[in-house]
CSV table of C-alpha atoms in Angstrom, one decimal:
chain,number,residue,atom,x,y,z
A,1,MET,CA,147.6,156.6,-25.9
A,2,PRO,CA,145.4,159.1,-24.2
A,3,PHE,CA,142.9,156.8,-22.5
A,4,CYS,CA,142.5,155.8,-18.9
A,5,ALA,CA,139.9,154.0,-16.8
A,6,SER,CA,139.7,157.1,-14.6
A,7,LYS,CA,141.6,160.3,-14.0
A,8,CYS,CA,144.0,160.2,-11.0
A,9,PHE,CA,143.7,163.2,-8.6
A,10,TYR,CA,147.2,164.5,-9.4
A,11,CYS,CA,147.2,164.0,-13.2
A,12,ASP,CA,147.3,166.8,-15.7
A,13,PHE,CA,148.4,164.5,-18.6
A,14,ASN,CA,146.4,164.5,-21.8
A,15,SER,CA,144.2,161.6,-20.9
A,16,TYR,CA,140.5,160.8,-21.2
A,17,VAL,CA,137.9,158.4,-20.0
A,18,ALA,CA,136.3,157.4,-23.4
A,19,SER,CA,134.1,154.8,-25.0
A,20,GLU,CA,135.4,151.9,-27.1
A,21,SER,CA,134.1,153.6,-30.3
A,22,VAL,CA,136.1,156.8,-29.5
A,23,ARG,CA,139.1,154.7,-28.8
A,24,ALA,CA,138.7,152.8,-32.1
A,25,GLN,CA,138.4,156.1,-34.0
A,26,TYR,CA,141.5,157.3,-32.4
A,27,VAL,CA,143.5,154.2,-33.4
A,28,ASP,CA,142.4,154.9,-37.0
A,29,ASP,CA,143.6,158.5,-36.8
A,30,LEU,CA,146.9,157.5,-35.1
A,31,VAL,CA,147.6,154.8,-37.8
A,32,GLY,CA,147.1,157.5,-40.5
A,33,GLU,CA,149.4,159.9,-38.8
A,34,LEU,CA,152.1,157.3,-38.3
A,35,LYS,CA,152.1,156.6,-42.0
A,36,GLU,CA,152.9,160.2,-42.7
A,37,LEU,CA,155.6,160.9,-40.1
A,38,LYS,CA,158.6,160.3,-42.3
A,39,ARG,CA,157.2,162.4,-45.2
A,40,TRP,CA,156.5,165.3,-42.8
A,41,TYR,CA,159.6,165.3,-40.7
A,42,SER,CA,162.2,163.5,-42.9
A,43,PRO,CA,161.2,164.4,-46.4
A,44,ASN,CA,164.5,163.2,-47.9
A,45,HIS,CA,164.0,159.8,-46.2
A,46,SER,CA,167.3,160.3,-44.4
A,47,ALA,CA,165.8,159.0,-41.1
A,48,LYS,CA,168.0,156.4,-39.5
A,49,PRO,CA,166.5,153.1,-38.3
A,50,LEU,CA,164.5,153.5,-35.2
A,51,GLN,CA,166.6,152.8,-32.1
A,52,THR,CA,163.7,153.0,-29.6
A,53,ILE,CA,159.9,153.1,-29.6
A,54,TYR,CA,157.8,154.2,-26.6
A,55,ILE,CA,154.1,154.0,-26.4
A,56,GLY,CA,153.0,156.0,-23.4
A,57,GLY,CA,149.7,157.3,-22.0
A,58,GLY,CA,147.3,157.4,-20.6
A,59,THR,CA,147.1,153.6,-20.5
A,60,PRO,CA,148.2,151.7,-23.7
A,61,THR,CA,147.2,148.4,-22.1
A,62,MET,CA,143.6,149.5,-22.4
A,63,LEU,CA,143.9,148.7,-26.1
A,64,SER,CA,142.6,145.4,-27.4
A,65,ALA,CA,145.2,143.0,-28.8
A,66,ARG,CA,143.8,143.7,-32.3
A,67,GLU,CA,144.1,147.5,-31.8
A,68,PHE,CA,147.7,147.2,-30.6
A,69,GLU,CA,148.5,144.9,-33.6
A,70,ARG,CA,147.2,147.5,-36.0
A,71,ILE,CA,149.5,150.2,-34.5
A,72,ALA,CA,152.5,147.9,-34.4
A,73,MET,CA,152.0,146.6,-38.0
A,74,THR,CA,151.9,150.2,-39.2
A,75,ILE,CA,155.2,151.0,-37.4
A,76,HIS,CA,156.7,147.8,-38.9
A,77,GLU,CA,155.6,148.8,-42.4
A,78,THR,CA,156.6,152.5,-42.1
A,79,PHE,CA,159.9,152.5,-40.4
A,80,GLU,CA,163.2,150.7,-40.5
A,81,ARG,CA,164.2,149.4,-37.1
A,82,SER,CA,167.5,148.6,-35.6
A,83,ALA,CA,168.4,145.0,-34.7
A,84,ASP,CA,168.6,145.9,-31.0
A,85,LEU,CA,165.5,148.0,-30.9
A,86,GLU,CA,164.1,148.9,-27.5
A,87,TRP,CA,160.3,148.9,-27.5
A,88,THR,CA,158.6,150.1,-24.3
A,89,VAL,CA,154.9,150.2,-23.6
A,90,GLU,CA,153.4,151.8,-20.5
A,91,ALA,CA,150.9,149.8,-18.4
A,92,ASN,CA,148.7,150.4,-15.4
A,93,PRO,CA,148.1,147.5,-13.0
A,94,GLY,CA,144.7,146.1,-13.4
A,95,THR,CA,144.6,146.7,-17.2
A,96,THR,CA,147.1,144.1,-18.2
A,97,THR,CA,146.1,140.6,-19.4
A,98,PRO,CA,148.2,137.7,-20.6
A,99,GLU,CA,146.6,138.1,-24.0
A,100,ILE,CA,147.5,141.8,-24.6
A,101,LEU,CA,151.1,141.2,-23.2
A,102,ARG,CA,151.6,138.2,-25.5
A,103,ALA,CA,150.4,140.2,-28.4
A,104,MET,CA,152.8,143.0,-27.5
A,105,LYS,CA,155.7,140.6,-27.2
A,106,GLU,CA,154.8,139.0,-30.6
A,107,MET,CA,154.9,142.4,-32.2
A,108,GLY,CA,158.3,143.3,-30.8
A,109,VAL,CA,157.7,144.9,-27.4
A,110,ASN,CA,160.6,144.0,-25.1
A,111,ARG,CA,160.1,146.4,-22.2
A,112,VAL,CA,157.1,147.4,-20.0
A,113,SER,CA,156.9,150.3,-17.6
A,114,ILE,CA,154.2,149.8,-14.9
A,115,GLY,CA,152.6,152.7,-13.1
A,116,THR,CA,152.8,151.4,-9.5
A,117,GLN,CA,153.1,154.6,-7.6
A,118,THR,CA,152.9,152.9,-4.2
A,119,PHE,CA,152.1,149.5,-2.6
A,120,ASN,CA,150.0,151.1,0.2
A,121,GLU,CA,146.3,150.5,-0.6
A,122,THR,CA,145.1,153.5,1.4
A,123,LEU,CA,147.5,155.7,-0.4
A,124,LEU,CA,146.4,154.3,-3.8
A,125,LEU,CA,142.8,155.3,-3.0
A,126,SER,CA,143.8,158.7,-1.7
A,127,ILE,CA,145.5,159.6,-5.1
A,128,GLY,CA,142.7,158.2,-7.2
A,129,ARG,CA,144.3,155.0,-8.4
A,130,LEU,CA,142.0,152.1,-9.1
A,131,HIS,CA,144.5,149.2,-8.8
A,132,SER,CA,145.6,147.2,-5.8
A,133,PRO,CA,149.1,146.1,-4.7
A,134,GLU,CA,148.2,142.6,-5.8
A,135,GLN,CA,147.4,143.8,-9.3
A,136,THR,CA,150.8,145.4,-9.5
A,137,ARG,CA,152.5,142.0,-8.6
A,138,ALA,CA,150.2,140.3,-11.1
A,139,SER,CA,151.1,142.7,-13.9
A,140,VAL,CA,154.8,142.1,-13.3
A,141,GLU,CA,154.3,138.3,-13.3
A,142,GLN,CA,152.2,138.5,-16.5
A,143,ALA,CA,154.9,140.5,-18.3
A,144,PHE,CA,157.6,138.0,-17.3
A,145,ALA,CA,155.3,135.1,-18.4
A,146,ALA,CA,154.8,136.7,-21.8
A,147,GLY,CA,158.6,136.8,-22.3
A,148,ILE,CA,159.0,140.5,-21.6
A,149,ASP,CA,161.9,140.4,-19.2
A,150,ARG,CA,162.7,144.2,-19.0
A,151,VAL,CA,160.1,145.6,-16.5
A,152,SER,CA,160.2,149.0,-14.9
A,153,LEU,CA,158.1,150.1,-11.9
A,154,ASP,CA,157.2,153.8,-11.2
A,155,LEU,CA,157.0,155.0,-7.6
A,156,MET,CA,155.8,158.4,-6.3
A,157,LEU,CA,157.3,160.2,-3.4
A,158,GLY,CA,155.7,163.0,-1.3
A,159,LEU,CA,152.2,161.7,-1.5
A,160,PRO,CA,149.5,162.9,1.0
A,161,ASP,CA,150.2,161.4,4.4
A,162,GLN,CA,152.9,159.2,3.0
A,163,THR,CA,155.5,158.0,5.5
A,164,LEU,CA,159.1,156.8,5.3
A,165,ASP,CA,157.8,153.4,6.3
A,166,ASP,CA,155.5,153.4,3.2
A,167,VAL,CA,158.5,154.1,1.0
A,168,ASP,CA,160.5,151.3,2.7
A,169,ASP,CA,157.7,148.9,2.2
A,170,ALA,CA,157.3,149.8,-1.5
A,171,LEU,CA,161.1,149.3,-2.0
A,172,THR,CA,160.9,145.9,-0.3
A,173,GLN,CA,158.2,144.9,-2.7
A,174,VAL,CA,159.9,146.4,-5.8
A,175,LEU,CA,163.1,144.4,-5.0
A,176,ALA,CA,161.1,141.2,-4.4
A,177,ALA,CA,159.4,141.6,-7.8
A,178,GLY,CA,162.7,141.2,-9.6
A,179,VAL,CA,162.4,144.2,-11.9
A,180,SER,CA,165.4,145.8,-13.6
A,181,HIS,CA,164.4,149.4,-13.6
A,182,VAL,CA,162.8,151.8,-11.1
A,183,SER,CA,161.6,155.4,-11.5
A,184,ALA,CA,160.9,157.4,-8.3
A,185,TYR,CA,159.3,160.8,-8.9
A,186,GLY,CA,158.3,163.4,-6.4
A,187,LEU,CA,154.7,164.5,-6.5
A,188,LYS,CA,154.2,167.9,-8.2
A,189,VAL,CA,150.8,169.5,-7.6
A,190,GLU,CA,149.6,170.8,-11.0
A,191,GLU,CA,146.9,173.3,-11.9
A,192,ASN,CA,143.6,172.0,-13.1
A,193,THR,CA,143.7,168.9,-10.9
A,194,PRO,CA,141.8,167.9,-7.8
A,195,PHE,CA,145.0,168.0,-5.8
A,196,PHE,CA,145.5,171.7,-6.8
A,197,SER,CA,142.1,172.7,-5.6
A,198,TRP,CA,142.4,170.7,-2.4
A,199,GLU,CA,145.7,172.2,-1.6
A,200,LYS,CA,144.3,175.7,-2.0
A,201,LYS,CA,141.6,174.8,0.4
A,202,GLY,CA,144.1,173.4,2.9
A,203,LEU,CA,142.8,169.8,2.5
A,204,LEU,CA,146.0,168.3,1.1
A,205,HIS,CA,148.4,167.1,3.7
A,206,LEU,CA,151.8,166.6,2.0
A,207,PRO,CA,155.0,165.5,3.7
A,208,ASP,CA,157.3,168.4,4.7
A,209,GLU,CA,160.5,169.1,2.7
A,210,ASP,CA,162.8,167.3,5.1
A,211,LEU,CA,160.7,164.1,4.9
A,212,GLN,CA,160.6,164.3,1.2
A,213,VAL,CA,164.4,164.5,1.1
A,214,ALA,CA,164.6,161.6,3.4
A,215,MET,CA,162.3,159.6,1.1
A,216,TYR,CA,164.5,160.4,-1.9
A,217,GLU,CA,167.7,159.4,0.1
A,218,ARG,CA,166.1,156.1,1.2
A,219,VAL,CA,165.2,155.2,-2.3
A,220,ARG,CA,168.8,155.9,-3.5
A,221,GLU,CA,170.4,154.1,-0.5
A,222,ARG,CA,168.3,150.9,-0.9
A,223,LEU,CA,168.5,150.6,-4.6
A,224,LEU,CA,172.2,151.2,-4.7
A,225,ASP,CA,172.7,148.6,-2.0
A,226,ALA,CA,170.7,146.2,-4.2
A,227,GLY,CA,173.0,146.7,-7.2
A,228,PHE,CA,171.0,149.3,-9.1
A,229,LEU,CA,172.8,152.3,-10.8
A,230,HIS,CA,171.5,155.8,-10.2
A,231,TYR,CA,171.9,156.9,-13.8
A,232,GLU,CA,169.4,159.9,-13.8
A,233,VAL,CA,168.0,162.1,-11.1
A,234,SER,CA,164.8,160.0,-10.7
A,235,ASN,CA,165.8,156.8,-12.4
A,236,TYR,CA,167.6,153.6,-11.3
A,237,ALA,CA,168.5,150.5,-13.4
A,238,ARG,CA,170.4,147.3,-13.2
A,239,PRO,CA,173.5,147.6,-15.4
A,240,GLY,CA,172.5,147.6,-19.0
A,241,ALA,CA,168.8,148.1,-18.2
A,242,GLU,CA,168.7,151.9,-18.5
A,243,SER,CA,165.8,153.3,-20.5
A,244,ARG,CA,167.4,154.0,-23.8
A,245,HIS,CA,164.4,155.9,-25.0
A,246,ASN,CA,164.5,158.4,-22.2
A,247,LEU,CA,168.2,158.7,-22.6
A,248,THR,CA,167.3,160.1,-26.1
A,249,TYR,CA,165.5,163.0,-24.4
A,250,TRP,CA,168.2,163.6,-21.8
A,251,ARG,CA,170.9,163.6,-24.4
A,252,ASN,CA,168.9,166.1,-26.4
A,253,ARG,CA,168.6,163.9,-29.5
A,254,PRO,CA,165.8,164.1,-32.1
A,255,TYR,CA,162.7,161.9,-31.9
A,256,PHE,CA,159.4,161.4,-33.9
A,257,ALA,CA,156.1,161.8,-32.0
A,258,ALA,CA,152.6,160.9,-32.9
A,259,GLY,CA,149.2,161.1,-31.3
A,260,ALA,CA,147.0,163.7,-29.5
A,261,GLY,CA,149.2,165.9,-27.4
A,262,ALA,CA,152.5,164.3,-28.4
A,263,HIS,CA,155.7,166.3,-28.5
A,264,GLY,CA,158.4,165.8,-31.1
A,265,TYR,CA,161.9,167.2,-31.8
A,266,THR,CA,163.6,167.2,-35.2
A,267,GLY,CA,166.8,168.6,-33.9
A,268,LYS,CA,166.0,172.1,-35.3
A,269,MET,CA,162.3,172.3,-34.4
A,270,ARG,CA,160.0,171.2,-31.6
A,271,TYR,CA,156.4,170.5,-32.3
A,272,GLU,CA,153.3,169.8,-30.2
A,273,ASN,CA,150.3,167.9,-31.5
A,274,ILE,CA,146.7,169.0,-30.9
A,275,ARG,CA,145.6,167.8,-27.5
A,276,ALA,CA,141.8,167.6,-27.8
A,277,LEU,CA,140.6,164.4,-29.4
A,278,GLY,CA,137.9,166.0,-31.5
A,279,ALA,CA,140.3,168.6,-33.0
A,280,TYR,CA,142.9,165.9,-33.6
A,281,HIS,CA,140.3,163.8,-35.4
A,282,GLU,CA,139.2,166.8,-37.5
A,283,ALA,CA,142.8,167.5,-38.6
A,284,ARG,CA,143.3,163.8,-39.6
A,285,LEU,CA,140.0,163.9,-41.6
A,286,ARG,CA,141.5,166.8,-43.6
A,287,SER,CA,144.8,164.8,-44.0
A,288,GLU,CA,146.6,167.6,-42.2
A,289,ARG,CA,149.5,167.4,-39.8
A,290,PRO,CA,147.7,167.6,-36.4
A,291,VAL,CA,150.1,170.1,-35.0
A,292,GLU,CA,149.0,172.8,-32.5
A,293,ASN,CA,152.4,174.5,-32.0
A,294,GLU,CA,155.8,174.4,-33.5
A,295,TYR,CA,158.8,176.5,-33.0
A,296,PRO,CA,162.4,176.6,-34.2
A,297,VAL,CA,165.2,175.7,-31.8
A,298,SER,CA,168.1,178.1,-32.1
A,299,ARG,CA,171.6,176.9,-31.7
A,300,GLN,CA,171.8,178.8,-28.4
A,301,GLU,CA,168.7,177.1,-27.1
A,302,ALA,CA,169.9,173.7,-28.2
A,303,MET,CA,173.2,174.3,-26.2
A,304,GLU,CA,171.2,175.3,-23.1
A,305,ASN,CA,169.1,172.2,-23.4
A,306,GLU,CA,172.2,170.1,-23.8
A,307,MET,CA,173.4,171.3,-20.4
A,308,MET,CA,170.0,171.3,-18.6
A,309,LEU,CA,169.1,167.8,-19.7
A,310,GLY,CA,172.6,166.2,-19.8
A,311,LEU,CA,173.4,167.3,-16.2
A,312,ARG,CA,170.4,165.1,-15.0
A,313,LEU,CA,172.5,162.1,-16.0
A,314,ALA,CA,175.2,160.4,-13.9
A,315,GLU,CA,177.3,160.3,-17.1
A,316,GLY,CA,177.1,164.1,-17.3
A,317,VAL,CA,178.0,166.3,-20.3
A,318,SER,CA,181.1,165.6,-22.2
A,319,ASP,CA,183.3,168.4,-23.5
A,320,ARG,CA,184.1,166.3,-26.6
A,321,ASP,CA,180.5,165.5,-27.5
A,322,PHE,CA,179.4,169.1,-26.9
A,323,PHE,CA,182.2,170.4,-29.2
A,324,ALA,CA,181.4,167.7,-31.9
A,325,ARG,CA,177.7,169.0,-32.0
A,326,TYR,CA,178.2,172.7,-31.7
A,327,GLN,CA,181.8,173.4,-32.7
A,328,THR,CA,182.4,175.4,-29.5
A,329,SER,CA,183.2,174.6,-25.9
A,330,ILE,CA,181.1,174.5,-22.8
A,331,GLU,CA,183.4,176.9,-21.0
A,332,GLN,CA,183.2,179.4,-23.9
A,333,VAL,CA,179.4,179.4,-24.0
A,334,PHE,CA,178.7,179.2,-20.3
A,335,LYS,CA,181.9,180.6,-18.8
A,336,GLY,CA,180.4,182.7,-16.0
A,337,VAL,CA,177.9,180.1,-15.0
A,338,CYS,CA,180.4,177.3,-14.9
A,339,GLU,CA,182.9,179.3,-12.9
A,340,ARG,CA,180.3,180.3,-10.3
A,341,LEU,CA,178.9,176.8,-9.9
A,342,LEU,CA,182.4,175.2,-9.7
A,343,LYS,CA,183.3,177.7,-6.9
A,344,LEU,CA,180.1,176.8,-5.0
A,345,GLY,CA,180.8,173.1,-5.4
A,346,LEU,CA,177.5,172.6,-7.3
A,347,LEU,CA,179.3,171.4,-10.4
A,348,THR,CA,182.4,169.3,-11.1
A,349,HIS,CA,184.6,169.1,-14.1
A,350,ARG,CA,186.9,166.1,-14.3
A,351,ASP,CA,188.4,164.3,-17.2
A,352,GLY,CA,186.4,166.4,-19.7
A,353,ILE,CA,183.0,165.6,-18.0
A,354,TRP,CA,180.7,168.1,-16.3
A,355,ARG,CA,178.5,166.7,-13.5
A,356,VAL,CA,176.2,167.8,-10.6
A,357,PRO,CA,177.6,166.1,-7.5
A,358,GLU,CA,175.3,163.5,-6.0
A,359,GLN,CA,175.0,165.3,-2.7
A,360,HIS,CA,173.4,168.3,-4.5
A,361,VAL,CA,170.9,166.4,-6.6
A,362,GLU,CA,168.1,167.6,-4.4
A,363,VAL,CA,168.7,171.2,-5.6
A,364,ALA,CA,169.5,170.1,-9.2
A,365,ASN,CA,166.6,172.0,-10.7
A,366,GLU,CA,168.0,175.3,-9.5
A,367,ILE,CA,171.4,174.3,-10.9
A,368,TYR,CA,169.9,173.4,-14.4
A,369,ALA,CA,168.1,176.8,-14.5
A,370,GLU,CA,171.4,178.6,-14.3
A,371,PHE,CA,172.1,177.6,-17.9
A,372,VAL,CA,168.9,179.2,-19.3
A,373,GLY,CA,169.0,182.5,-21.0
A,374,VAL,CA,172.8,182.8,-21.0
A,375,HIS,CA,173.9,185.2,-23.7
A,376,THR,CA,177.2,184.6,-25.6
């Protein structure tokens, strides 16, 4: 849902500040696309019941209850859904209301992911966020009151002038809120954002690498002590509260996608929808698939993705599962890479599972990159 009340200074997502009429038109277009997804991407109607639904943004909680109900009813009418469906909606503090959260719950939403980022009001202003710490707490309480008991909070690390005490305070408040899932992402300065131009001018004062590592370690230490599982590089959950939708990505499984700028994966092809709202609308007026780019995924690329994504998880990559999907072994496809990383202690292989050791997670991106472009 590509709408926000304002654009954060670090954000390069496909999001817009738009009028209610533009938003209403977009909902019309999205509903039309949702109705066509199975015909386009599963023409023999072999799609299994949906296991997860994720409505991201932007800010989906800027929708009116009526707009959300239209989208939800279209999903209900178009797709079969599993009995234990996980349905997540992203929310920004300050945009939630008891009404919209009750409407979401009534339509089947059972998980909310709230973009907190920090509980320091000065830091919130410095990154362009409009909400206050009090509004974060209110959003959590509203979700619980609506009967949505699975709530996740997003935190950001490495913000301008952020200190270890700021991170500690945020963790204290996260734990007090009683949520079951926490994501903690390091700031990445992206092109075409205010932060990018400020950094080039020397106006952005970011924590040094040692402090950022200390922040990451503090998050891990305190959440593990509180009973959370560190199940993915940037994600922590109470047992059983892992994000099943995001596990679909990390396990390299197929997923439908709809909306401006959405990315989908059929298992054999990846596709990217048109980003610009006007062009997306024009495609829908012509009853066309609003796709900007699509490209086939070769077997080799799929195997590389399996390793790059799967090694992000504490569960690692299983020899048995890999062989079942590709009819070959990890050691045969990535022999040289595996041998080198094992010798360096950057990879382990025990009981048929490949993992990145916890102490090397901070250099994990370099490890994942080793599996790209391997020729067999």
